[in-house]
Amino acid sequence: MSIFKSTCAAIFPGMEQEYRFIHNRKWRFDMAWPSYKIACEIEGGIWVNGRHTRGKGYEADCEKYSMAAINGWTVIRVTSGMISNGKALQFLEAAFSASRQARQATAATGI
C-alpha cells in the first residue's frame, strides 16, 4: 500500500481499496469509504498521454464518474502532484466534513 493510501486509511477509517461500487460493472474506485459514499481516484499518466487523458480512456472515466454521481457517490479525483502538495488530503477532509454535516442535518430534521 502506498504511503498516501496508508495515511488515508489511518486518518479516515473504513477505507476499502479497489472497491467495486456497481456490482454489474467492472468499475472500481482506487479507495472508497462505502459507509460515507466517498471515493478517491488517483489519476495517473496525466503528463505522458496516459490512459486517463486519451479519448477512449477519458470517455470511459466520464461514464464511470457520472454513474458514481447518479448513485450518490462523492468522487475526489487527485493527481500525484496533489498528493505531494497536500491538496489531496485537504479535499478528502473537506468531503468527510461535508458528509458529516449532511448527516447531522438529516438527523436533526428526521428526514
PDB file of N, CA and C in Angstrom:
ATOM      1  N   MET A   1       0.855  -1.173   0.000  1.00  0.00           N
ATOM      2  CA  MET A   1       0.000   0.000   0.000  1.00  0.00           C
ATOM      3  C   MET A   1       0.901   1.236   0.000  1.00  0.00           C
ATOM      4  N   SER A   2       0.566   2.221  -0.801  1.00  0.00           N
ATOM      5  CA  SER A   2       1.368   3.440  -0.876  1.00  0.00           C
ATOM      6  C   SER A   2       1.271   4.230   0.425  1.00  0.00           C
ATOM      7  N   ILE A   3       2.205   5.137   0.613  1.00  0.00           N
ATOM      8  CA  ILE A   3       2.179   5.986   1.805  1.00  0.00           C
ATOM      9  C   ILE A   3       0.881   6.792   1.840  1.00  0.00           C
ATOM     10  N   PHE A   4       0.464   7.320   0.694  1.00  0.00           N
ATOM     11  CA  PHE A   4      -0.781   8.089   0.648  1.00  0.00           C
ATOM     12  C   PHE A   4      -1.973   7.233   1.063  1.00  0.00           C
ATOM     13  N   LYS A   5      -2.063   6.038   0.525  1.00  0.00           N
ATOM     14  CA  LYS A   5      -3.185   5.168   0.880  1.00  0.00           C
ATOM     15  C   LYS A   5      -3.135   4.764   2.348  1.00  0.00           C
ATOM     16  N   SER A   6      -1.944   4.502   2.863  1.00  0.00           N
ATOM     17  CA  SER A   6      -1.794   4.163   4.285  1.00  0.00           C
ATOM     18  C   SER A   6      -2.225   5.333   5.160  1.00  0.00           C
ATOM     19  N   THR A   7      -1.828   6.535   4.761  1.00  0.00           N
ATOM     20  CA  THR A   7      -2.213   7.736   5.512  1.00  0.00           C
ATOM     21  C   THR A   7      -3.726   7.914   5.497  1.00  0.00           C
ATOM     22  N   CYS A   8      -4.335   7.743   4.333  1.00  0.00           N
ATOM     23  CA  CYS A   8      -5.794   7.867   4.224  1.00  0.00           C
ATOM     24  C   CYS A   8      -6.501   6.842   5.097  1.00  0.00           C
ATOM     25  N   ALA A   9      -6.001   5.614   5.090  1.00  0.00           N
ATOM     26  CA  ALA A   9      -6.619   4.555   5.907  1.00  0.00           C
ATOM     27  C   ALA A   9      -6.526   4.879   7.391  1.00  0.00           C
ATOM     28  N   ALA A  10      -5.429   5.513   7.808  1.00  0.00           N
ATOM     29  CA  ALA A  10      -5.251   5.864   9.218  1.00  0.00           C
ATOM     30  C   ALA A  10      -6.131   7.051   9.617  1.00  0.00           C
ATOM     31  N   ILE A  11      -6.232   8.043   8.746  1.00  0.00           N
ATOM     32  CA  ILE A  11      -6.995   9.253   9.064  1.00  0.00           C
ATOM     33  C   ILE A  11      -8.500   9.029   8.918  1.00  0.00           C
ATOM     34  N   PHE A  12      -8.873   8.276   7.897  1.00  0.00           N
ATOM     35  CA  PHE A  12     -10.281   8.047   7.586  1.00  0.00           C
ATOM     36  C   PHE A  12     -10.567   6.544   7.652  1.00  0.00           C
ATOM     37  N   PRO A  13     -10.943   6.025   8.816  1.00  0.00           N
ATOM     38  CA  PRO A  13     -11.153   4.579   8.963  1.00  0.00           C
ATOM     39  C   PRO A  13     -12.264   4.049   8.045  1.00  0.00           C
ATOM     40  N   GLY A  14     -12.168   2.781   7.737  1.00  0.00           N
ATOM     41  CA  GLY A  14     -13.183   2.120   6.920  1.00  0.00           C
ATOM     42  C   GLY A  14     -12.875   2.109   5.435  1.00  0.00           C
ATOM     43  N   MET A  15     -11.651   2.461   5.069  1.00  0.00           N
ATOM     44  CA  MET A  15     -11.272   2.529   3.664  1.00  0.00           C
ATOM     45  C   MET A  15     -11.182   1.130   3.054  1.00  0.00           C
ATOM     46  N   GLU A  16     -11.679   1.011   1.842  1.00  0.00           N
ATOM     47  CA  GLU A  16     -11.521  -0.213   1.061  1.00  0.00           C
ATOM     48  C   GLU A  16     -10.809   0.147  -0.231  1.00  0.00           C
ATOM     49  N   GLN A  17      -9.867  -0.685  -0.635  1.00  0.00           N
ATOM     50  CA  GLN A  17      -9.150  -0.471  -1.894  1.00  0.00           C
ATOM     51  C   GLN A  17      -9.816  -1.264  -3.008  1.00  0.00           C
ATOM     52  N   GLU A  18      -9.731  -0.724  -4.206  1.00  0.00           N
ATOM     53  CA  GLU A  18     -10.299  -1.371  -5.397  1.00  0.00           C
ATOM     54  C   GLU A  18     -11.755  -1.782  -5.153  1.00  0.00           C
ATOM     55  N   TYR A  19     -12.529  -0.827  -4.658  1.00  0.00           N
ATOM     56  CA  TYR A  19     -13.923  -1.080  -4.288  1.00  0.00           C
ATOM     57  C   TYR A  19     -14.821  -1.050  -5.523  1.00  0.00           C
ATOM     58  N   ARG A  20     -15.560  -2.103  -5.721  1.00  0.00           N
ATOM     59  CA  ARG A  20     -16.483  -2.214  -6.853  1.00  0.00           C
ATOM     60  C   ARG A  20     -17.818  -1.612  -6.432  1.00  0.00           C
ATOM     61  N   PHE A  21     -18.151  -0.441  -6.968  1.00  0.00           N
ATOM     62  CA  PHE A  21     -19.302   0.307  -6.480  1.00  0.00           C
ATOM     63  C   PHE A  21     -20.597   0.026  -7.229  1.00  0.00           C
ATOM     64  N   ILE A  22     -20.533  -0.548  -8.403  1.00  0.00           N
ATOM     65  CA  ILE A  22     -21.714  -1.013  -9.127  1.00  0.00           C
ATOM     66  C   ILE A  22     -21.423  -2.457  -9.499  1.00  0.00           C
ATOM     67  N   HIS A  23     -22.181  -3.357  -8.916  1.00  0.00           N
ATOM     68  CA  HIS A  23     -21.806  -4.768  -8.975  1.00  0.00           C
ATOM     69  C   HIS A  23     -21.941  -5.422 -10.349  1.00  0.00           C
ATOM     70  N   ASN A  24     -22.735  -4.859 -11.238  1.00  0.00           N
ATOM     71  CA  ASN A  24     -22.839  -5.465 -12.578  1.00  0.00           C
ATOM     72  C   ASN A  24     -21.877  -4.816 -13.577  1.00  0.00           C
ATOM     73  N   ARG A  25     -20.947  -3.984 -13.072  1.00  0.00           N
ATOM     74  CA  ARG A  25     -19.903  -3.370 -13.894  1.00  0.00           C
ATOM     75  C   ARG A  25     -18.543  -3.690 -13.288  1.00  0.00           C
ATOM     76  N   LYS A  26     -17.507  -3.587 -14.064  1.00  0.00           N
ATOM     77  CA  LYS A  26     -16.162  -3.887 -13.567  1.00  0.00           C
ATOM     78  C   LYS A  26     -15.482  -2.677 -12.925  1.00  0.00           C
ATOM     79  N   TRP A  27     -16.190  -1.548 -12.886  1.00  0.00           N
ATOM     80  CA  TRP A  27     -15.599  -0.335 -12.339  1.00  0.00           C
ATOM     81  C   TRP A  27     -15.211  -0.512 -10.877  1.00  0.00           C
ATOM     82  N   ARG A  28     -14.060   0.062 -10.532  1.00  0.00           N
ATOM     83  CA  ARG A  28     -13.607   0.059  -9.145  1.00  0.00           C
ATOM     84  C   ARG A  28     -13.034   1.432  -8.813  1.00  0.00           C
ATOM     85  N   PHE A  29     -13.188   1.811  -7.557  1.00  0.00           N
ATOM     86  CA  PHE A  29     -12.540   3.018  -7.060  1.00  0.00           C
ATOM     87  C   PHE A  29     -11.191   2.616  -6.480  1.00  0.00           C
ATOM     88  N   ASP A  30     -10.176   3.466  -6.639  1.00  0.00           N
ATOM     89  CA  ASP A  30      -8.871   3.193  -6.031  1.00  0.00           C
ATOM     90  C   ASP A  30      -9.016   3.051  -4.519  1.00  0.00           C
ATOM     91  N   MET A  31      -9.740   3.975  -3.920  1.00  0.00           N
ATOM     92  CA  MET A  31     -10.021   3.938  -2.486  1.00  0.00           C
ATOM     93  C   MET A  31     -11.470   4.361  -2.293  1.00  0.00           C
ATOM     94  N   ALA A  32     -12.142   3.723  -1.344  1.00  0.00           N
ATOM     95  CA  ALA A  32     -13.539   4.077  -1.088  1.00  0.00           C
ATOM     96  C   ALA A  32     -13.868   3.881   0.385  1.00  0.00           C
ATOM     97  N   TRP A  33     -14.810   4.695   0.819  1.00  0.00           N
ATOM     98  CA  TRP A  33     -15.378   4.597   2.150  1.00  0.00           C
ATOM     99  C   TRP A  33     -16.875   4.390   1.935  1.00  0.00           C
ATOM    100  N   PRO A  34     -17.296   3.137   1.751  1.00  0.00           N
ATOM    101  CA  PRO A  34     -18.683   2.857   1.364  1.00  0.00           C
ATOM    102  C   PRO A  34     -19.740   3.418   2.311  1.00  0.00           C
ATOM    103  N   SER A  35     -19.481   3.429   3.612  1.00  0.00           N
ATOM    104  CA  SER A  35     -20.499   3.934   4.537  1.00  0.00           C
ATOM    105  C   SER A  35     -20.726   5.435   4.375  1.00  0.00           C
ATOM    106  N   TYR A  36     -19.761   6.144   3.797  1.00  0.00           N
ATOM    107  CA  TYR A  36     -19.894   7.574   3.530  1.00  0.00           C
ATOM    108  C   TYR A  36     -20.201   7.861   2.059  1.00  0.00           C
ATOM    109  N   LYS A  37     -20.027   6.855   1.222  1.00  0.00           N
ATOM    110  CA  LYS A  37     -20.144   7.013  -0.226  1.00  0.00           C
ATOM    111  C   LYS A  37     -19.166   8.077  -0.734  1.00  0.00           C
ATOM    112  N   ILE A  38     -17.939   8.005  -0.207  1.00  0.00           N
ATOM    113  CA  ILE A  38     -16.844   8.866  -0.644  1.00  0.00           C
ATOM    114  C   ILE A  38     -15.786   7.974  -1.273  1.00  0.00           C
ATOM    115  N   ALA A  39     -15.261   8.404  -2.419  1.00  0.00           N
ATOM    116  CA  ALA A  39     -14.215   7.655  -3.102  1.00  0.00           C
ATOM    117  C   ALA A  39     -13.100   8.600  -3.511  1.00  0.00           C
ATOM    118  N   CYS A  40     -11.917   8.021  -3.688  1.00  0.00           N
ATOM    119  CA  CYS A  40     -10.770   8.777  -4.172  1.00  0.00           C
ATOM    120  C   CYS A  40     -10.164   8.019  -5.340  1.00  0.00           C
ATOM    121  N   GLU A  41      -9.991   8.733  -6.431  1.00  0.00           N
ATOM    122  CA  GLU A  41      -9.380   8.172  -7.627  1.00  0.00           C
ATOM    123  C   GLU A  41      -8.059   8.886  -7.875  1.00  0.00           C
ATOM    124  N   ILE A  42      -6.983   8.134  -7.977  1.00  0.00           N
ATOM    125  CA  ILE A  42      -5.673   8.687  -8.271  1.00  0.00           C
ATOM    126  C   ILE A  42      -5.483   8.613  -9.780  1.00  0.00           C
ATOM    127  N   GLU A  43      -5.456   9.767 -10.422  1.00  0.00           N
ATOM    128  CA  GLU A  43      -5.362   9.834 -11.875  1.00  0.00           C
ATOM    129  C   GLU A  43      -3.896   9.827 -12.290  1.00  0.00           C
ATOM    130  N   GLY A  44      -3.490   8.773 -12.924  1.00  0.00           N
ATOM    131  CA  GLY A  44      -2.098   8.646 -13.352  1.00  0.00           C
ATOM    132  C   GLY A  44      -1.909   8.977 -14.816  1.00  0.00           C
ATOM    133  N   GLY A  45      -0.693   9.201 -15.188  1.00  0.00           N
ATOM    134  CA  GLY A  45      -0.335   9.397 -16.587  1.00  0.00           C
ATOM    135  C   GLY A  45      -0.832  10.674 -17.221  1.00  0.00           C
ATOM    136  N   ILE A  46      -1.109  11.686 -16.417  1.00  0.00           N
ATOM    137  CA  ILE A  46      -1.693  12.897 -16.999  1.00  0.00           C
ATOM    138  C   ILE A  46      -0.690  13.717 -17.798  1.00  0.00           C
ATOM    139  N   TRP A  47       0.597  13.545 -17.546  1.00  0.00           N
ATOM    140  CA  TRP A  47       1.616  14.326 -18.258  1.00  0.00           C
ATOM    141  C   TRP A  47       2.281  13.527 -19.374  1.00  0.00           C
ATOM    142  N   VAL A  48       1.905  12.266 -19.522  1.00  0.00           N
ATOM    143  CA  VAL A  48       2.579  11.419 -20.511  1.00  0.00           C
ATOM    144  C   VAL A  48       1.587  10.751 -21.464  1.00  0.00           C
ATOM    145  N   ASN A  49       0.460  11.413 -21.702  1.00  0.00           N
ATOM    146  CA  ASN A  49      -0.553  10.868 -22.602  1.00  0.00           C
ATOM    147  C   ASN A  49      -1.013   9.486 -22.149  1.00  0.00           C
ATOM    148  N   GLY A  50      -1.251   9.359 -20.847  1.00  0.00           N
ATOM    149  CA  GLY A  50      -1.695   8.089 -20.278  1.00  0.00           C
ATOM    150  C   GLY A  50      -3.140   7.779 -20.608  1.00  0.00           C
ATOM    151  N   ARG A  51      -3.605   6.644 -20.161  1.00  0.00           N
ATOM    152  CA  ARG A  51      -4.941   6.155 -20.454  1.00  0.00           C
ATOM    153  C   ARG A  51      -6.040   7.150 -20.070  1.00  0.00           C
ATOM    154  N   HIS A  52      -5.867   7.841 -18.951  1.00  0.00           N
ATOM    155  CA  HIS A  52      -6.914   8.742 -18.465  1.00  0.00           C
ATOM    156  C   HIS A  52      -7.038  10.019 -19.289  1.00  0.00           C
ATOM    157  N   THR A  53      -6.057  10.310 -20.130  1.00  0.00           N
ATOM    158  CA  THR A  53      -6.112  11.558 -20.903  1.00  0.00           C
ATOM    159  C   THR A  53      -6.314  11.332 -22.394  1.00  0.00           C
ATOM    160  N   ARG A  54      -6.332  10.089 -22.824  1.00  0.00           N
ATOM    161  CA  ARG A  54      -6.614   9.798 -24.236  1.00  0.00           C
ATOM    162  C   ARG A  54      -8.119   9.614 -24.417  1.00  0.00           C
ATOM    163  N   GLY A  55      -8.585   9.826 -25.623  1.00  0.00           N
ATOM    164  CA  GLY A  55     -10.012   9.831 -25.931  1.00  0.00           C
ATOM    165  C   GLY A  55     -10.833   8.727 -25.301  1.00  0.00           C
ATOM    166  N   LYS A  56     -10.548   7.486 -25.650  1.00  0.00           N
ATOM    167  CA  LYS A  56     -11.375   6.372 -25.182  1.00  0.00           C
ATOM    168  C   LYS A  56     -11.319   6.228 -23.656  1.00  0.00           C
ATOM    169  N   GLY A  57     -10.126   6.348 -23.088  1.00  0.00           N
ATOM    170  CA  GLY A  57      -9.987   6.240 -21.637  1.00  0.00           C
ATOM    171  C   GLY A  57     -10.692   7.370 -20.908  1.00  0.00           C
ATOM    172  N   TYR A  58     -10.559   8.574 -21.436  1.00  0.00           N
ATOM    173  CA  TYR A  58     -11.217   9.732 -20.827  1.00  0.00           C
ATOM    174  C   TYR A  58     -12.734   9.571 -20.878  1.00  0.00           C
ATOM    175  N   GLU A  59     -13.234   9.116 -22.013  1.00  0.00           N
ATOM    176  CA  GLU A  59     -14.675   8.913 -22.152  1.00  0.00           C
ATOM    177  C   GLU A  59     -15.175   7.835 -21.184  1.00  0.00           C
ATOM    178  N   ALA A  60     -14.420   6.757 -21.033  1.00  0.00           N
ATOM    179  CA  ALA A  60     -14.802   5.696 -20.099  1.00  0.00           C
ATOM    180  C   ALA A  60     -14.817   6.224 -18.662  1.00  0.00           C
ATOM    181  N   ASP A  61     -13.828   7.063 -18.326  1.00  0.00           N
ATOM    182  CA  ASP A  61     -13.797   7.655 -16.990  1.00  0.00           C
ATOM    183  C   ASP A  61     -14.996   8.562 -16.763  1.00  0.00           C
ATOM    184  N   CYS A  62     -15.381   9.333 -17.773  1.00  0.00           N
ATOM    185  CA  CYS A  62     -16.557  10.196 -17.659  1.00  0.00           C
ATOM    186  C   CYS A  62     -17.809   9.377 -17.356  1.00  0.00           C
ATOM    187  N   GLU A  63     -17.961   8.262 -18.050  1.00  0.00           N
ATOM    188  CA  GLU A  63     -19.111   7.385 -17.791  1.00  0.00           C
ATOM    189  C   GLU A  63     -19.076   6.858 -16.363  1.00  0.00           C
ATOM    190  N   LYS A  64     -17.921   6.385 -15.933  1.00  0.00           N
ATOM    191  CA  LYS A  64     -17.762   5.847 -14.576  1.00  0.00           C
ATOM    192  C   LYS A  64     -18.110   6.900 -13.525  1.00  0.00           C
ATOM    193  N   TYR A  65     -17.551   8.096 -13.662  1.00  0.00           N
ATOM    194  CA  TYR A  65     -17.784   9.135 -12.663  1.00  0.00           C
ATOM    195  C   TYR A  65     -19.220   9.647 -12.697  1.00  0.00           C
ATOM    196  N   SER A  66     -19.828   9.675 -13.860  1.00  0.00           N
ATOM    197  CA  SER A  66     -21.236  10.069 -13.955  1.00  0.00           C
ATOM    198  C   SER A  66     -22.124   9.054 -13.246  1.00  0.00           C
ATOM    199  N   MET A  67     -21.875   7.778 -13.465  1.00  0.00           N
ATOM    200  CA  MET A  67     -22.664   6.743 -12.799  1.00  0.00           C
ATOM    201  C   MET A  67     -22.433   6.763 -11.287  1.00  0.00           C
ATOM    202  N   ALA A  68     -21.225   7.079 -10.873  1.00  0.00           N
ATOM    203  CA  ALA A  68     -20.961   7.200  -9.435  1.00  0.00           C
ATOM    204  C   ALA A  68     -21.808   8.330  -8.849  1.00  0.00           C
ATOM    205  N   ALA A  69     -21.835   9.480  -9.508  1.00  0.00           N
ATOM    206  CA  ALA A  69     -22.623  10.615  -9.023  1.00  0.00           C
ATOM    207  C   ALA A  69     -24.107  10.285  -8.990  1.00  0.00           C
ATOM    208  N   ILE A  70     -24.606   9.649 -10.032  1.00  0.00           N
ATOM    209  CA  ILE A  70     -26.015   9.264 -10.082  1.00  0.00           C
ATOM    210  C   ILE A  70     -26.372   8.345  -8.921  1.00  0.00           C
ATOM    211  N   ASN A  71     -25.403   7.535  -8.494  1.00  0.00           N
ATOM    212  CA  ASN A  71     -25.625   6.608  -7.392  1.00  0.00           C
ATOM    213  C   ASN A  71     -25.227   7.179  -6.028  1.00  0.00           C
ATOM    214  N   GLY A  72     -25.024   8.497  -5.971  1.00  0.00           N
ATOM    215  CA  GLY A  72     -24.828   9.170  -4.700  1.00  0.00           C
ATOM    216  C   GLY A  72     -23.412   9.236  -4.167  1.00  0.00           C
ATOM    217  N   TRP A  73     -22.423   8.928  -4.992  1.00  0.00           N
ATOM    218  CA  TRP A  73     -21.030   8.955  -4.557  1.00  0.00           C
ATOM    219  C   TRP A  73     -20.407  10.337  -4.755  1.00  0.00           C
ATOM    220  N   THR A  74     -19.560  10.706  -3.809  1.00  0.00           N
ATOM    221  CA  THR A  74     -18.673  11.856  -3.961  1.00  0.00           C
ATOM    222  C   THR A  74     -17.324  11.294  -4.356  1.00  0.00           C
ATOM    223  N   VAL A  75     -16.839  11.653  -5.531  1.00  0.00           N
ATOM    224  CA  VAL A  75     -15.562  11.138  -6.027  1.00  0.00           C
ATOM    225  C   VAL A  75     -14.549  12.274  -6.043  1.00  0.00           C
ATOM    226  N   ILE A  76     -13.482  12.096  -5.273  1.00  0.00           N
ATOM    227  CA  ILE A  76     -12.390  13.051  -5.226  1.00  0.00           C
ATOM    228  C   ILE A  76     -11.311  12.532  -6.170  1.00  0.00           C
ATOM    229  N   ARG A  77     -11.046  13.288  -7.224  1.00  0.00           N
ATOM    230  CA  ARG A  77     -10.039  12.896  -8.213  1.00  0.00           C
ATOM    231  C   ARG A  77      -8.760  13.663  -7.916  1.00  0.00           C
ATOM    232  N   VAL A  78      -7.653  12.931  -7.781  1.00  0.00           N
ATOM    233  CA  VAL A  78      -6.386  13.570  -7.434  1.00  0.00           C
ATOM    234  C   VAL A  78      -5.273  13.104  -8.361  1.00  0.00           C
ATOM    235  N   THR A  79      -4.233  13.926  -8.423  1.00  0.00           N
ATOM    236  CA  THR A  79      -3.043  13.603  -9.200  1.00  0.00           C
ATOM    237  C   THR A  79      -1.878  13.394  -8.232  1.00  0.00           C
ATOM    238  N   SER A  80      -0.769  12.898  -8.743  1.00  0.00           N
ATOM    239  CA  SER A  80       0.414  12.710  -7.889  1.00  0.00           C
ATOM    240  C   SER A  80       0.887  14.056  -7.341  1.00  0.00           C
ATOM    241  N   GLY A  81       0.766  15.116  -8.120  1.00  0.00           N
ATOM    242  CA  GLY A  81       1.136  16.446  -7.640  1.00  0.00           C
ATOM    243  C   GLY A  81       0.274  16.888  -6.467  1.00  0.00           C
ATOM    244  N   MET A  82      -1.016  16.580  -6.529  1.00  0.00           N
ATOM    245  CA  MET A  82      -1.931  16.941  -5.444  1.00  0.00           C
ATOM    246  C   MET A  82      -1.647  16.121  -4.191  1.00  0.00           C
ATOM    247  N   ILE A  83      -1.195  14.901  -4.380  1.00  0.00           N
ATOM    248  CA  ILE A  83      -0.793  14.077  -3.232  1.00  0.00           C
ATOM    249  C   ILE A  83       0.448  14.691  -2.596  1.00  0.00           C
ATOM    250  N   SER A  84       1.419  15.060  -3.415  1.00  0.00           N
ATOM    251  CA  SER A  84       2.680  15.623  -2.918  1.00  0.00           C
ATOM    252  C   SER A  84       2.501  16.946  -2.187  1.00  0.00           C
ATOM    253  N   ASN A  85       1.621  17.821  -2.718  1.00  0.00           N
ATOM    254  CA  ASN A  85       1.484  19.141  -2.098  1.00  0.00           C
ATOM    255  C   ASN A  85       0.423  19.201  -1.000  1.00  0.00           C
ATOM    256  N   GLY A  86      -0.221  18.078  -0.693  1.00  0.00           N
ATOM    257  CA  GLY A  86      -1.185  18.031   0.404  1.00  0.00           C
ATOM    258  C   GLY A  86      -2.619  18.341   0.031  1.00  0.00           C
ATOM    259  N   LYS A  87      -2.859  18.776  -1.205  1.00  0.00           N
ATOM    260  CA  LYS A  87      -4.228  19.110  -1.605  1.00  0.00           C
ATOM    261  C   LYS A  87      -5.149  17.894  -1.591  1.00  0.00           C
ATOM    262  N   ALA A  88      -4.615  16.731  -1.926  1.00  0.00           N
ATOM    263  CA  ALA A  88      -5.452  15.524  -1.959  1.00  0.00           C
ATOM    264  C   ALA A  88      -6.063  15.254  -0.585  1.00  0.00           C
ATOM    265  N   LEU A  89      -5.248  15.317   0.467  1.00  0.00           N
ATOM    266  CA  LEU A  89      -5.777  15.116   1.819  1.00  0.00           C
ATOM    267  C   LEU A  89      -6.748  16.221   2.199  1.00  0.00           C
ATOM    268  N   GLN A  90      -6.467  17.454   1.792  1.00  0.00           N
ATOM    269  CA  GLN A  90      -7.381  18.564   2.085  1.00  0.00           C
ATOM    270  C   GLN A  90      -8.745  18.329   1.447  1.00  0.00           C
ATOM    271  N   PHE A  91      -8.745  17.859   0.197  1.00  0.00           N
ATOM    272  CA  PHE A  91     -10.017  17.586  -0.478  1.00  0.00           C
ATOM    273  C   PHE A  91     -10.781  16.462   0.216  1.00  0.00           C
ATOM    274  N   LEU A  92     -10.070  15.416   0.626  1.00  0.00           N
ATOM    275  CA  LEU A  92     -10.738  14.326   1.341  1.00  0.00           C
ATOM    276  C   LEU A  92     -11.284  14.797   2.685  1.00  0.00           C
ATOM    277  N   GLU A  93     -10.518  15.594   3.407  1.00  0.00           N
ATOM    278  CA  GLU A  93     -11.002  16.139   4.673  1.00  0.00           C
ATOM    279  C   GLU A  93     -12.275  16.960   4.456  1.00  0.00           C
ATOM    280  N   ALA A  94     -12.295  17.760   3.402  1.00  0.00           N
ATOM    281  CA  ALA A  94     -13.475  18.566   3.094  1.00  0.00           C
ATOM    282  C   ALA A  94     -14.671  17.679   2.744  1.00  0.00           C
ATOM    283  N   ALA A  95     -14.439  16.611   2.008  1.00  0.00           N
ATOM    284  CA  ALA A  95     -15.528  15.692   1.645  1.00  0.00           C
ATOM    285  C   ALA A  95     -16.109  15.019   2.884  1.00  0.00           C
ATOM    286  N   PHE A  96     -15.250  14.577   3.796  1.00  0.00           N
ATOM    287  CA  PHE A  96     -15.744  13.946   5.021  1.00  0.00           C
ATOM    288  C   PHE A  96     -16.466  14.951   5.907  1.00  0.00           C
ATOM    289  N   SER A  97     -15.969  16.169   5.966  1.00  0.00           N
ATOM    290  CA  SER A  97     -16.621  17.207   6.749  1.00  0.00           C
ATOM    291  C   SER A  97     -18.021  17.492   6.196  1.00  0.00           C
ATOM    292  N   ALA A  98     -18.132  17.624   4.875  1.00  0.00           N
ATOM    293  CA  ALA A  98     -19.438  17.868   4.250  1.00  0.00           C
ATOM    294  C   ALA A  98     -20.384  16.701   4.498  1.00  0.00           C
ATOM    295  N   SER A  99     -19.862  15.497   4.447  1.00  0.00           N
ATOM    296  CA  SER A  99     -20.690  14.315   4.693  1.00  0.00           C
ATOM    297  C   SER A  99     -21.203  14.298   6.139  1.00  0.00           C
ATOM    298  N   ARG A 100     -20.319  14.627   7.086  1.00  0.00           N
ATOM    299  CA  ARG A 100     -20.738  14.664   8.497  1.00  0.00           C
ATOM    300  C   ARG A 100     -21.798  15.743   8.708  1.00  0.00           C
ATOM    301  N   GLN A 101     -21.619  16.902   8.097  1.00  0.00           N
ATOM    302  CA  GLN A 101     -22.599  17.985   8.239  1.00  0.00           C
ATOM    303  C   GLN A 101     -23.944  17.574   7.655  1.00  0.00           C
ATOM    304  N   ALA A 102     -23.928  16.915   6.520  1.00  0.00           N
ATOM    305  CA  ALA A 102     -25.176  16.458   5.895  1.00  0.00           C
ATOM    306  C   ALA A 102     -25.869  15.426   6.771  1.00  0.00           C
ATOM    307  N   ARG A 103     -25.099  14.522   7.353  1.00  0.00           N
ATOM    308  CA  ARG A 103     -25.678  13.506   8.242  1.00  0.00           C
ATOM    309  C   ARG A 103     -26.294  14.152   9.481  1.00  0.00           C
ATOM    310  N   GLN A 104     -25.597  15.151  10.039  1.00  0.00           N
ATOM    311  CA  GLN A 104     -26.127  15.835  11.224  1.00  0.00           C
ATOM    312  C   GLN A 104     -27.402  16.586  10.893  1.00  0.00           C
ATOM    313  N   ALA A 105     -27.436  17.225   9.729  1.00  0.00           N
ATOM    314  CA  ALA A 105     -28.652  17.956   9.322  1.00  0.00           C
ATOM    315  C   ALA A 105     -29.804  16.999   9.118  1.00  0.00           C
ATOM    316  N   THR A 106     -29.527  15.856   8.532  1.00  0.00           N
ATOM    317  CA  THR A 106     -30.571  14.853   8.306  1.00  0.00           C
ATOM    318  C   THR A 106     -31.086  14.324   9.650  1.00  0.00           C
ATOM    319  N   ALA A 107     -30.170  14.055  10.571  1.00  0.00           N
ATOM    320  CA  ALA A 107     -30.561  13.547  11.879  1.00  0.00           C
ATOM    321  C   ALA A 107     -31.380  14.585  12.641  1.00  0.00           C
ATOM    322  N   ALA A 108     -31.019  15.859  12.511  1.00  0.00           N
ATOM    323  CA  ALA A 108     -31.725  16.933  13.229  1.00  0.00           C
ATOM    324  C   ALA A 108     -33.149  17.132  12.703  1.00  0.00           C
ATOM    325  N   THR A 109     -33.330  16.958  11.400  1.00  0.00           N
ATOM    326  CA  THR A 109     -34.650  17.176  10.805  1.00  0.00           C
ATOM    327  C   THR A 109     -35.475  15.888  10.758  1.00  0.00           C
ATOM    328  N   GLY A 110     -34.794  14.747  10.943  1.00  0.00           N
ATOM    329  CA  GLY A 110     -35.511  13.481  10.894  1.00  0.00           C
ATOM    330  C   GLY A 110     -35.858  13.032   9.496  1.00  0.00           C
ATOM    331  N   ILE A 111     -35.255  13.650   8.496  1.00  0.00           N
ATOM    332  CA  ILE A 111     -35.551  13.290   7.102  1.00  0.00           C
ATOM    333  C   ILE A 111     -34.614  12.200   6.635  1.00  0.00           C
TER     334      ILE A 111
END
